[in-house]
XYZ file of C-alpha atoms in Angstrom:
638
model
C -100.712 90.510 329.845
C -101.750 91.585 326.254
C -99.542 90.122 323.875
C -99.285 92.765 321.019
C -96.384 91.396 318.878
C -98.103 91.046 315.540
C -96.847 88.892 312.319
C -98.567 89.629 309.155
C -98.290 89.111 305.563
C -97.236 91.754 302.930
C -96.033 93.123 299.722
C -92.693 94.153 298.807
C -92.187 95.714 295.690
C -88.673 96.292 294.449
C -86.476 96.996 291.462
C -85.749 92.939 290.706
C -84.483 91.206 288.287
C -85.764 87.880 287.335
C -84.007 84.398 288.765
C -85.195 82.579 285.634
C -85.493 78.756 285.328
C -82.327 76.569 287.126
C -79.761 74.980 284.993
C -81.137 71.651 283.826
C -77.780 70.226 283.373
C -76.505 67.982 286.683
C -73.417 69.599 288.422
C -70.776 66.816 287.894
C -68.128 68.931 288.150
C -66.217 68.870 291.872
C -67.676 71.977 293.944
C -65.362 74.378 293.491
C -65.276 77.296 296.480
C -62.539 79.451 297.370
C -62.290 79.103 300.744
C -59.390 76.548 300.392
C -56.415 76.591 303.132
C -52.954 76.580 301.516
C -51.246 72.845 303.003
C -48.258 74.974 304.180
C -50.606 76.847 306.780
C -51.821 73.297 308.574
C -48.778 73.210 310.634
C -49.487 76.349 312.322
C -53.370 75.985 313.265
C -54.871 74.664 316.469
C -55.280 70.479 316.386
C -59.103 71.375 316.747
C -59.122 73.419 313.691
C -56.954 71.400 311.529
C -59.301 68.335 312.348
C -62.228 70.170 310.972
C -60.885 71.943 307.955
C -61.933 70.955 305.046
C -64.233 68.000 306.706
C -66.914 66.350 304.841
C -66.875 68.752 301.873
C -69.670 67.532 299.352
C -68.130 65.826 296.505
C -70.318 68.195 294.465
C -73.643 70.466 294.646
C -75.605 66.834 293.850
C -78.183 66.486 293.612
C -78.734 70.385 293.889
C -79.369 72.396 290.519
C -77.283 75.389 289.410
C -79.632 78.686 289.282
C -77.730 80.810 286.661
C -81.336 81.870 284.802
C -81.244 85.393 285.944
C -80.039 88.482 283.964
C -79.670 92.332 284.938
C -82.924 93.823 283.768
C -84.448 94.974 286.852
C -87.805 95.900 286.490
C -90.499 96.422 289.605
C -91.676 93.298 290.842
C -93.599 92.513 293.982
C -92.029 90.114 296.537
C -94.070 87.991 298.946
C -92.989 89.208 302.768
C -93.976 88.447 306.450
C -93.796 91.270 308.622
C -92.913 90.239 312.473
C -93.311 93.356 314.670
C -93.883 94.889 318.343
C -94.010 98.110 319.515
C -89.974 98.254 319.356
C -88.695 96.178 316.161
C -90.404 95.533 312.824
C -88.269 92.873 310.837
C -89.750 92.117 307.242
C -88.181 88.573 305.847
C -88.763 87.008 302.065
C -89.572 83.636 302.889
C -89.307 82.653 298.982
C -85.714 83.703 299.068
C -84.272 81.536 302.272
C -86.292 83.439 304.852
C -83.915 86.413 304.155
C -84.644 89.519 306.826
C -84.354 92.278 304.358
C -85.153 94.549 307.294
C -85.130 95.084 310.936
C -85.753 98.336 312.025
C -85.625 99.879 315.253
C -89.343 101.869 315.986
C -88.461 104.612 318.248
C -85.455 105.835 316.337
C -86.632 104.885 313.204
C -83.305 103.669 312.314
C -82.755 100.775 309.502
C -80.489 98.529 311.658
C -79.299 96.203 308.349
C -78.053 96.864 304.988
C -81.319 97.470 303.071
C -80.705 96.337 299.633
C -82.849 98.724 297.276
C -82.949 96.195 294.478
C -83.282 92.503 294.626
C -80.089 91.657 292.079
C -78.610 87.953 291.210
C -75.457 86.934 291.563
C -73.251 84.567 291.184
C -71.868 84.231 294.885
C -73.966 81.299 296.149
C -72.818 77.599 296.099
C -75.472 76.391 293.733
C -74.826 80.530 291.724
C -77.957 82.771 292.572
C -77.484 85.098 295.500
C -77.989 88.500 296.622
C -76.877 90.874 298.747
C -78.373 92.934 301.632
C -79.614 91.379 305.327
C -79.812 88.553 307.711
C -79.273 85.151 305.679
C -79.191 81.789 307.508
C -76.328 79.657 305.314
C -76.494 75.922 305.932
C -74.856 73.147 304.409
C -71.035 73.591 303.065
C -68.717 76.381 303.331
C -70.547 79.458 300.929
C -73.774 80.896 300.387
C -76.658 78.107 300.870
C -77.977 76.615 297.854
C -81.671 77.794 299.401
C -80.342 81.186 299.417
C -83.065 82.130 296.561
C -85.560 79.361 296.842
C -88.842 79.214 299.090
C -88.836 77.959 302.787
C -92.051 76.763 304.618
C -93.424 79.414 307.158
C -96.004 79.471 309.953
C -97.401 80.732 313.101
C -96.116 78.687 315.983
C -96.949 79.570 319.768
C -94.400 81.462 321.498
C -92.842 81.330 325.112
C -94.262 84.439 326.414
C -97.899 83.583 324.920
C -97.844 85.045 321.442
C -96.656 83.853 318.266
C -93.406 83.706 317.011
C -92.420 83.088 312.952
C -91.189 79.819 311.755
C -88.883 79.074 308.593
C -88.070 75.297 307.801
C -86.838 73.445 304.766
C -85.228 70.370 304.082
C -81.389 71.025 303.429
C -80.270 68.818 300.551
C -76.508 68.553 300.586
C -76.490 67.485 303.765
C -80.187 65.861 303.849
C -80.742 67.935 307.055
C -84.203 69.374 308.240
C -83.627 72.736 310.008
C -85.957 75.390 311.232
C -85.465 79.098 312.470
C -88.148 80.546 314.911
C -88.143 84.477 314.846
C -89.604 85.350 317.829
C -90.211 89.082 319.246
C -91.924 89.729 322.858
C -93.799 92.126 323.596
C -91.646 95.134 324.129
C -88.791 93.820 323.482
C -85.663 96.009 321.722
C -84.179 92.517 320.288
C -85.527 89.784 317.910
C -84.643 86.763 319.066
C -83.485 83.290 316.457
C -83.888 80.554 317.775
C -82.542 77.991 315.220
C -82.487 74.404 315.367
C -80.787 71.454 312.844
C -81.624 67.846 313.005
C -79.828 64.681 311.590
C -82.374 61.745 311.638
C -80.258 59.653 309.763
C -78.735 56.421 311.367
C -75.059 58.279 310.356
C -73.050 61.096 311.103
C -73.273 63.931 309.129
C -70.620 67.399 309.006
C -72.291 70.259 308.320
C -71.787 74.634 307.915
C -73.781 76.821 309.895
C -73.283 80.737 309.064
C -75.760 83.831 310.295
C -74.685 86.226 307.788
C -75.682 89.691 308.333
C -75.381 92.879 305.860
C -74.572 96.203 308.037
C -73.402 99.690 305.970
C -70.076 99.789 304.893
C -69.143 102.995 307.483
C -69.790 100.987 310.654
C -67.131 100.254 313.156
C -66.759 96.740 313.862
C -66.450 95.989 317.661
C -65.678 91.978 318.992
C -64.649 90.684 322.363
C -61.287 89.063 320.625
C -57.874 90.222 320.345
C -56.404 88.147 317.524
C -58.217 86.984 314.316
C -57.560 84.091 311.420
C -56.902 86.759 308.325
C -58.380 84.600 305.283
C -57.424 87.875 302.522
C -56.771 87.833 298.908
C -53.532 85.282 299.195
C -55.888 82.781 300.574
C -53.502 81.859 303.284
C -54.958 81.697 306.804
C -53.158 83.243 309.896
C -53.391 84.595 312.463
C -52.967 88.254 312.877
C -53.746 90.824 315.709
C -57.915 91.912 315.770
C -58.466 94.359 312.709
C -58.934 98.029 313.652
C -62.446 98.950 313.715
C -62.844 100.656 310.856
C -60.208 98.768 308.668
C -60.361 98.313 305.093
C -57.841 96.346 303.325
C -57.556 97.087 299.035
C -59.011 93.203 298.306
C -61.832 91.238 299.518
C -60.415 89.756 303.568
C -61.970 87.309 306.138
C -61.419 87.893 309.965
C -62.241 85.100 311.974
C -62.207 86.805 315.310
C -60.619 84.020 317.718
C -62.458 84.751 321.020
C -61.467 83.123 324.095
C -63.113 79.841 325.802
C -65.608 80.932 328.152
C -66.188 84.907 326.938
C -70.139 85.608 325.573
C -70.087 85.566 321.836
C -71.480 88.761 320.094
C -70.133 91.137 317.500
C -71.491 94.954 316.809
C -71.510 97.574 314.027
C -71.528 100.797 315.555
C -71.821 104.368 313.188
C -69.842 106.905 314.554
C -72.451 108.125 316.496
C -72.345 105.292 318.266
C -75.137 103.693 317.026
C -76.145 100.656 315.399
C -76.262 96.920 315.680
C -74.901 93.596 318.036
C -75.658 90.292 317.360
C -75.109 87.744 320.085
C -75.985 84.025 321.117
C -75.613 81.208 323.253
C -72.284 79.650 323.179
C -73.572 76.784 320.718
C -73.009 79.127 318.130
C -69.038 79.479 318.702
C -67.480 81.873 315.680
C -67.414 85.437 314.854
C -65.737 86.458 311.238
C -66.012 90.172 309.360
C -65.984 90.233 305.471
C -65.146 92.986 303.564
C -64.707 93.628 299.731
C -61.764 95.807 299.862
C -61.120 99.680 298.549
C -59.642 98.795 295.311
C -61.539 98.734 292.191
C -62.698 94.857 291.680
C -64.417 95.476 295.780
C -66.038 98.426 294.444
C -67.404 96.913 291.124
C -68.638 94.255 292.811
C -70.566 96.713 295.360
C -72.179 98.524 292.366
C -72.756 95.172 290.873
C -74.734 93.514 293.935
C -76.626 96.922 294.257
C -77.406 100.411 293.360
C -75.240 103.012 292.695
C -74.868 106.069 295.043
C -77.224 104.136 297.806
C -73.863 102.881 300.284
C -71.986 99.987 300.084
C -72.272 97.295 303.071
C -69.788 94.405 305.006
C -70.565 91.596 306.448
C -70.794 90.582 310.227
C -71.590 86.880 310.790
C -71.927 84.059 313.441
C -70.680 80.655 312.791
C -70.787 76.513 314.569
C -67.335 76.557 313.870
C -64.040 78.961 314.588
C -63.834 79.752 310.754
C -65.810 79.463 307.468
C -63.377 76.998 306.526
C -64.344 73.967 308.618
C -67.154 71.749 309.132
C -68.634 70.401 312.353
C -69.739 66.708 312.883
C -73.528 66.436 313.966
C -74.062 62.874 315.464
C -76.618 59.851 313.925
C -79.898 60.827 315.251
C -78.882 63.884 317.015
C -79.652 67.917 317.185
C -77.958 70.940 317.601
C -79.511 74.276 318.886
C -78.854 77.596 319.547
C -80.304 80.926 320.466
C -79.370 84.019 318.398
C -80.735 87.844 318.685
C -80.541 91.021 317.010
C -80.897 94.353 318.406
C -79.962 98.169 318.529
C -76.900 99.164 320.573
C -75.322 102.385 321.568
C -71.742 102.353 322.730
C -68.157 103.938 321.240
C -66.705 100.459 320.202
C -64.251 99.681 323.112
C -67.092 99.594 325.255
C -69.722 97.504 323.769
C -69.661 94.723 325.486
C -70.337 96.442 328.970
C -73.072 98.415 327.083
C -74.539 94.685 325.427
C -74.599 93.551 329.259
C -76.848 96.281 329.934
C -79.152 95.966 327.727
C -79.098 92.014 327.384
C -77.706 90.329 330.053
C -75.657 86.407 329.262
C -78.300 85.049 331.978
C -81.414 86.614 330.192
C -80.300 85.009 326.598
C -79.639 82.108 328.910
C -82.909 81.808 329.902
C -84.545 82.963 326.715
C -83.210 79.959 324.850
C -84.734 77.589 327.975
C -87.909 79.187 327.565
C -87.734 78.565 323.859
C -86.348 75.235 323.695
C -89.774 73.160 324.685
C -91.953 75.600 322.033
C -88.832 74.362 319.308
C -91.018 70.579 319.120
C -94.427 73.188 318.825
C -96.674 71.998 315.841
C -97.369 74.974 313.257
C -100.528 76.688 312.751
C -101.479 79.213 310.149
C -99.410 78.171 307.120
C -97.777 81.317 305.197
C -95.783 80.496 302.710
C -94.520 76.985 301.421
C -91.598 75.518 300.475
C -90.080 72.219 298.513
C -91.466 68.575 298.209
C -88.260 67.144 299.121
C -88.467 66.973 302.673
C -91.959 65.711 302.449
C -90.067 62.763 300.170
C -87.729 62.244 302.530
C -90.448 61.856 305.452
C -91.863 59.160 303.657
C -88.617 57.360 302.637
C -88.141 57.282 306.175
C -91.669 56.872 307.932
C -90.601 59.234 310.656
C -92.424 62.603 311.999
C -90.115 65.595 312.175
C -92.193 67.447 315.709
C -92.190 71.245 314.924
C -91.586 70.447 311.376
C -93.786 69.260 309.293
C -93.570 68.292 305.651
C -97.023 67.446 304.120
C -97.894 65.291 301.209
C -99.568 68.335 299.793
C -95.938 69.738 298.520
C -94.950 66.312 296.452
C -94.535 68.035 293.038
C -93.972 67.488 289.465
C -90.335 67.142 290.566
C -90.504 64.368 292.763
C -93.332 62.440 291.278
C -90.815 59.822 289.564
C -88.875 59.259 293.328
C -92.255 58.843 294.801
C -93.312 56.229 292.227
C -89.675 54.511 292.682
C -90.045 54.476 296.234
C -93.519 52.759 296.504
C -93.126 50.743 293.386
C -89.594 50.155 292.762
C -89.880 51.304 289.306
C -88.452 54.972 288.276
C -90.994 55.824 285.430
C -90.118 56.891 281.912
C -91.151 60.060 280.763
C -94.473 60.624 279.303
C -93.197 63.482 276.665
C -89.941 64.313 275.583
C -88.793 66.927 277.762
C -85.251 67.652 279.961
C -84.498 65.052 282.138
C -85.446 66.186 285.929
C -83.180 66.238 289.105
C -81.333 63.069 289.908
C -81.233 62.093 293.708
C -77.979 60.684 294.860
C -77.748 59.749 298.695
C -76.745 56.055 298.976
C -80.590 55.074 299.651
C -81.800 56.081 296.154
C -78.512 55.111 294.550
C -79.314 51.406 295.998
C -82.769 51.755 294.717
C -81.774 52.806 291.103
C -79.315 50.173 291.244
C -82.483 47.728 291.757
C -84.794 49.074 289.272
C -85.523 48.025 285.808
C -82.484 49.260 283.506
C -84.965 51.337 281.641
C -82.883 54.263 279.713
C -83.824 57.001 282.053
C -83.184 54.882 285.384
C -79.272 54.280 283.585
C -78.965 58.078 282.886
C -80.401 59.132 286.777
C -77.925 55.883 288.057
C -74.806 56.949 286.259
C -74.976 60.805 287.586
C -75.420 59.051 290.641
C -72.823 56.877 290.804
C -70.735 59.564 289.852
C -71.382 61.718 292.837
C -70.128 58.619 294.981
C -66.999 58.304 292.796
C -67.831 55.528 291.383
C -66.801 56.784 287.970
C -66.105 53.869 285.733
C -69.091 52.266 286.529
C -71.146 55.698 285.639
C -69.681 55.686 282.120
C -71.293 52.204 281.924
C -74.617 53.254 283.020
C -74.901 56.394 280.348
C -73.441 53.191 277.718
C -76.032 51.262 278.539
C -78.736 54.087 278.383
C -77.738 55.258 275.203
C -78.057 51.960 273.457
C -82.180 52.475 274.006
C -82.437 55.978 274.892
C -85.160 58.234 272.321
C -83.013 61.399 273.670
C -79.500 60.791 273.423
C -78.136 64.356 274.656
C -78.649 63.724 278.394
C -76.424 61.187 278.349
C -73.748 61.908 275.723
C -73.105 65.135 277.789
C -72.322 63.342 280.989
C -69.689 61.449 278.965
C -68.303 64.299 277.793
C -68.069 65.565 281.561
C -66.339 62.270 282.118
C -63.910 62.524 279.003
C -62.975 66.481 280.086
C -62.173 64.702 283.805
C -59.617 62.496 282.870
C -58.161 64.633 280.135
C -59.962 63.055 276.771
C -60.371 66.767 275.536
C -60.760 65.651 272.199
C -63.631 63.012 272.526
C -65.338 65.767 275.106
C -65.430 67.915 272.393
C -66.583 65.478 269.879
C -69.595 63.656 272.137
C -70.259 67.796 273.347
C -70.793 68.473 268.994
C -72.677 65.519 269.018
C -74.965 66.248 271.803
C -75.787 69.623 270.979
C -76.853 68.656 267.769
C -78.946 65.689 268.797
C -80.972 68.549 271.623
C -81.564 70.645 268.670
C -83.251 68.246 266.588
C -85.353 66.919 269.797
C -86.055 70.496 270.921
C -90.054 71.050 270.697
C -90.211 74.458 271.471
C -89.086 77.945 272.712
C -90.691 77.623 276.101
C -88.224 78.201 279.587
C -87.362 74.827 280.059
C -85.995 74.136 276.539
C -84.310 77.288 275.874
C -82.469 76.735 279.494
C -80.974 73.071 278.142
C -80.002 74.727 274.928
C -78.152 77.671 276.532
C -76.722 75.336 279.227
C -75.320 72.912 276.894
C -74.180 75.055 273.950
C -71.591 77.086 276.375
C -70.380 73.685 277.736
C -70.098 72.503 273.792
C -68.721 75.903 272.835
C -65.971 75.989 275.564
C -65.015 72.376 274.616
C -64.752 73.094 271.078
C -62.914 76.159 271.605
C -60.316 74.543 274.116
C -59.446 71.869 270.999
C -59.430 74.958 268.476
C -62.204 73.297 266.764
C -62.753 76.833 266.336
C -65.480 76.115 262.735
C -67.578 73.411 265.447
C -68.025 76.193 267.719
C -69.266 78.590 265.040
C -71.855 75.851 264.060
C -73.046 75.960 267.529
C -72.881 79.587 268.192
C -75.357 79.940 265.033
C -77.654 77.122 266.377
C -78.271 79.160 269.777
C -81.287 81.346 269.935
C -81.115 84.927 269.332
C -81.724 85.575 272.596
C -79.497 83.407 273.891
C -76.397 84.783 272.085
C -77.547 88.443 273.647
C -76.768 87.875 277.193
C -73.622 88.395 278.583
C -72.421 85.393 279.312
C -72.575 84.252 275.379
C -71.158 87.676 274.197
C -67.970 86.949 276.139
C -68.361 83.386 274.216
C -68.419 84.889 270.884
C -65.535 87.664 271.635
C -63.290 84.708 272.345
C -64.817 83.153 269.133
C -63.719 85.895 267.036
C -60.407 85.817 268.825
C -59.927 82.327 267.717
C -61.095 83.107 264.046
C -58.492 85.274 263.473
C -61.030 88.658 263.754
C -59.236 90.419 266.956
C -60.805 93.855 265.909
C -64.287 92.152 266.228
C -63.701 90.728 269.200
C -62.195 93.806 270.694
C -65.390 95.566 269.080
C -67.907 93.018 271.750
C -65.843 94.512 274.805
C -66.378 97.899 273.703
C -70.341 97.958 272.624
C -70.361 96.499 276.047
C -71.604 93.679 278.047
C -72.466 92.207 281.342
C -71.975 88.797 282.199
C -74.697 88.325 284.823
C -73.490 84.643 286.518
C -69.898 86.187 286.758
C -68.337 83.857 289.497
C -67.083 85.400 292.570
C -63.170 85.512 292.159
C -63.073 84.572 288.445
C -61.159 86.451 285.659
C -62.414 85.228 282.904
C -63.095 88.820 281.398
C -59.900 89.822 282.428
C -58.030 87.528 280.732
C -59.478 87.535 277.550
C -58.977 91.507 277.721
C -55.180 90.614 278.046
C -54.977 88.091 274.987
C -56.407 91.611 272.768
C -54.953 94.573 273.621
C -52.006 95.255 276.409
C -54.197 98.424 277.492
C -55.711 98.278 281.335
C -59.134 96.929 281.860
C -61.719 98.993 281.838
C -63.614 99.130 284.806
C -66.678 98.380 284.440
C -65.302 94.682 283.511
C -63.112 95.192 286.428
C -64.126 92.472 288.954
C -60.673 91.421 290.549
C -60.624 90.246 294.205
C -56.909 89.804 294.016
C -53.787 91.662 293.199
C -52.891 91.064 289.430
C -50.296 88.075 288.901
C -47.044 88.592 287.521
């Protein structure tokens, strides 16, 4: 047989804004996500569920960097894309934003079968902040958006089942220190594109971990699942369970169904136009939940439509296939174990109350059944053609542990700048110091590098990297020692005099926060040695953390010090215009601050579910908020 599936590199050029350098600041702060079950809903939920709710929840995004660098100016950019296709499907993914399939459309109809996001636009919706919207995204790690959501997976040719080639994406996952890899694969003639997707755990422990397919479908689709009840997750963020949503339901606020489908019935779930046309995703049982996400009619689910978009092209929900019965829980993957799965993605044609008979038809249980056998010994396959590369962690890791990862490789050749001082500390037992005077670069905090810092020589940059660490294992008192310690020696006191500050603001020292916050800011702007990315970014980062401080002790003439200290450009973007309206609000000038809100702003790393705008609009004037600041997923409080 001639194999004619064909995978092939190539050019995407959108509308895009830019995702800008990360946030060189460590994320001390506990992860904060709103998928939180309300205590007085436990008695009510299955054993199972109970057991896994909440499980293993990372302490914080350690030793993961916030990405809040973007803005809003979209300008055309081109985006690096692979292209799997046969004579059926063509699905183009952006394997330097998390293997994302912007696009799977279905040949003979020429129907788009996704959400097709015209513009590539930042948000903050991820766990880590950067995400956008539009797709198939593969979400690993915690409950939310994966932290690799806009950051650059491996790819390659690997040999297929049926003799061709499929597409693989692998990365190392970092909150979990998990290696996982996701094989597209499309035979020849074949109206579905099949996922296989496999997670590993070589670690001598066990480790929970979140597993969500999340895919993007227009807004006007008709949902159809094989369930009758659902766990209702809506704006009052209590979860119960209510009867299966109509198909075409939309609630005023942003609502998660967790379809609860019975032991022992296929898993799929379909968005069907009212033609009947459209989309199912199904999978091997390994891959257990089912949930629909919508953002509501009201006016916060609309802004944030327009926000994650462009107007007048359609607004989308979400359908999306889960290891676990809700979004909410975490699943336990044994010491030196795997878990696998089989996924695919296809057109269907049905009215809704008959799509599984019609899914059955076109994709029997037993062929997906076999499909994943077939593809199970090719999972171990070693990669060919290389296409696009991702981090030097899991190459770090590889070493650390002297093991080969079959199927996924992580070469020496993708050690970077970023992990050159954990390379040198794992072969020499020394963490370098700096050549230059620069930021301080990611900290590493599993236990294994924690026990190595805790070995090293005390040099002022091994103290700073040991004290965040310690802190992620809650080992708090002992941090504050470590930044102590490295501050006594240290040429660049900032790093260090921030984390304290952190500490301070956790146990309710507001005062000396603010103080050690004035302090550091001051001490980065003497050290500062230029205007380039990297500096700028640790300017901006800090100076809202000093500003906020100083503002929340009404040190209100400390804050205008640092407000005149940031960059002009810096004080421009949203984020520090809503800084200096509530400035002005605390100086006294309400007319000036109400004058910010109306020559307009937008705060670009606006946090899914906050109201910081909102609230700030309240303390000026009594009048409603306008809506383009209008970004409310809940009713308003009393």
């Amino acid at each position: 047989m001639v194999i004619v599936t064909r995978i092939r590199r190539e050019v995407l050029t959108l509308p895009a804004a830019e995702l800008g350098p990360d946030n060189p600041l460590p994320p001390l702060r506990p992860l904060k996500e709103i998928h939180r079950v309300d205590e007085r809903d436990r008695p009510d939920l299955p054993a199972d569920m109970v057991r896994q709710l909440g499980h293993g929840q990372p302490r914080s995004l350690l030793p993961v960097r916030i990405r809040d660098g973007y803005g809003r100016t979209r300008e055309p950019r081109d985006l690096d894309a692979l292209v799997i296709e046969n004579d059926r499907l063509r699905a183009t993914v952006l394997p330097g934003l998390g293997g994302r399939i912007a696009s799977l459309v279905h040949l003979p109809t020429g129907r788009e079968l996704l959400y097709r996001n015209p513009v590539f636009q930042p948000a903050n919706l991820a766990l880590n902040g950067a995400w956008y919207a539009g797709g198939i995204e593969w979400n690993i790690g915690a409950t939310g958006h994966t932290t690799l959501c806009c950051a650059p997976l491996h790819a390659a040719r690997v040999p297929a089942p049926d003799g061709g080639e499929m597409l693989r994406l692998w990365e190392w996952e970092r909150l979990r220190d998990l290696p996982f890899q996701v094989d597209l694969w499309l035979p020849d003639g074949s109206d579905f594109l099949y996922a296989g997707v496999r997670v590993r755990n070589p670690h001598g422990h066990p480790v929970p971990f979140s597993w969500w397919s999340n895919t993007a479908v227009p807004e006007d689709r008709r949902i159809a699942v094989p369930a009758a009840h659902a766990w209702e997750f809506g704006p009052e963020r209590r979860l119960h369970r209510v009867p299966a949503p109509a198909y075409d339901v939309m609630p005023a606020y942003a609502t998660d169904w967790f379809y609860d489908i019975p032991d022992g019935r296929r898993r799929w779930i379909a968005a069907l136009g009212v033609d009947g046309h459209g989309l199912v995703q199904t999978s091997t049982d390994e891959l257990r939940g089912r949930k629909q996400f919508v953002w509501g009619s009201g006016p916060g689910g609309r802004r944030w439509q327009e926000w994650l978009g462009a107007s007048g092209t359609g607004d989308y929900r979400e359908i999306q296939a889960g290891v676990a019965r809700t979004q909410l829980e975490q699943v336990r993957l044994d010491a030196e174990s795997e878990v696998s799965w089989l996924e695919a993605y296809g057109p269907l044609r049905a009215r809704p109350e008959e799509a599984g008979e019609a899914l059955e038809s076109v994709l029997p249980r037993a062929a997906l059944d076999a499909a994943r056998a077939a593809w199970q010994p090719y999972a171990d396959a070693e990669p060919g053609e290389t296409l696009a590369t991702g981090s030097g962690w899991g190459a770090l890791e590889v070493l650390r542990v002297d093991r080969k990862l079959p199927g996924t490789p992580f070469a020496e050749s993708t050690l970077g700048e970023e992990q050159a001082p954990w390379l040198a500390l794992l072969r020499t037992g020394t963490l370098p110091e700096p050549r230059r005077v620069r930021p301080p670069g990611p900290t590493l905090v599993a236990p294994h590098w924690r026990d190595m810092l805790e070995t090293a020589p005390a040099t002022p940059d091994t103290e700073y990297h040991l004290g965040v660490a310690q802190w992620h294992a809650g080992d708090h008192a002992q941090a504050v020692r470590s930044w102590e310690r490295g501050l006594r020696l240290a040429p660049s006191l900032w790093p260090s005099l921030r984390c304290l500050a952190v500490a301070d603001q956790e146990y309710g020292h507001h005062e000396r926060a603010a103080e050690r916050y004035a302090d550091a800011f001051d001490d980065l702007c003497r050290e500062r040695r230029d205007d380039g990315e990297t500096w700028t970014a640790a300017c901006a980062a800090l100076g809202r953390e000093a500003l906020e401080a100083l503002l929340r002790v009404r040190r209100v003439a400390d804050a205008r010090a640092v407000w005149e200290a940031l960059l002009p450009a810096t004080r421009e973007r949203g984020r520090f215009r809503l800084l200096e309206a509530e400035l002005l609000l605390a100086e006294g000038r309400q007319e000036a601050a109400r004058a910010v809100f109306e020559g307009g702003f937008e705060v670009a790393d606006l946090r899914e579910g906050a109201d910081a705008v909102g609230r700030l609009w309240a303390r000026l004037t009594e009048e409603p908020l306008p809506g383009r600041y209008d970004f409310r997923m809940r009713p308003p409080g009393p």
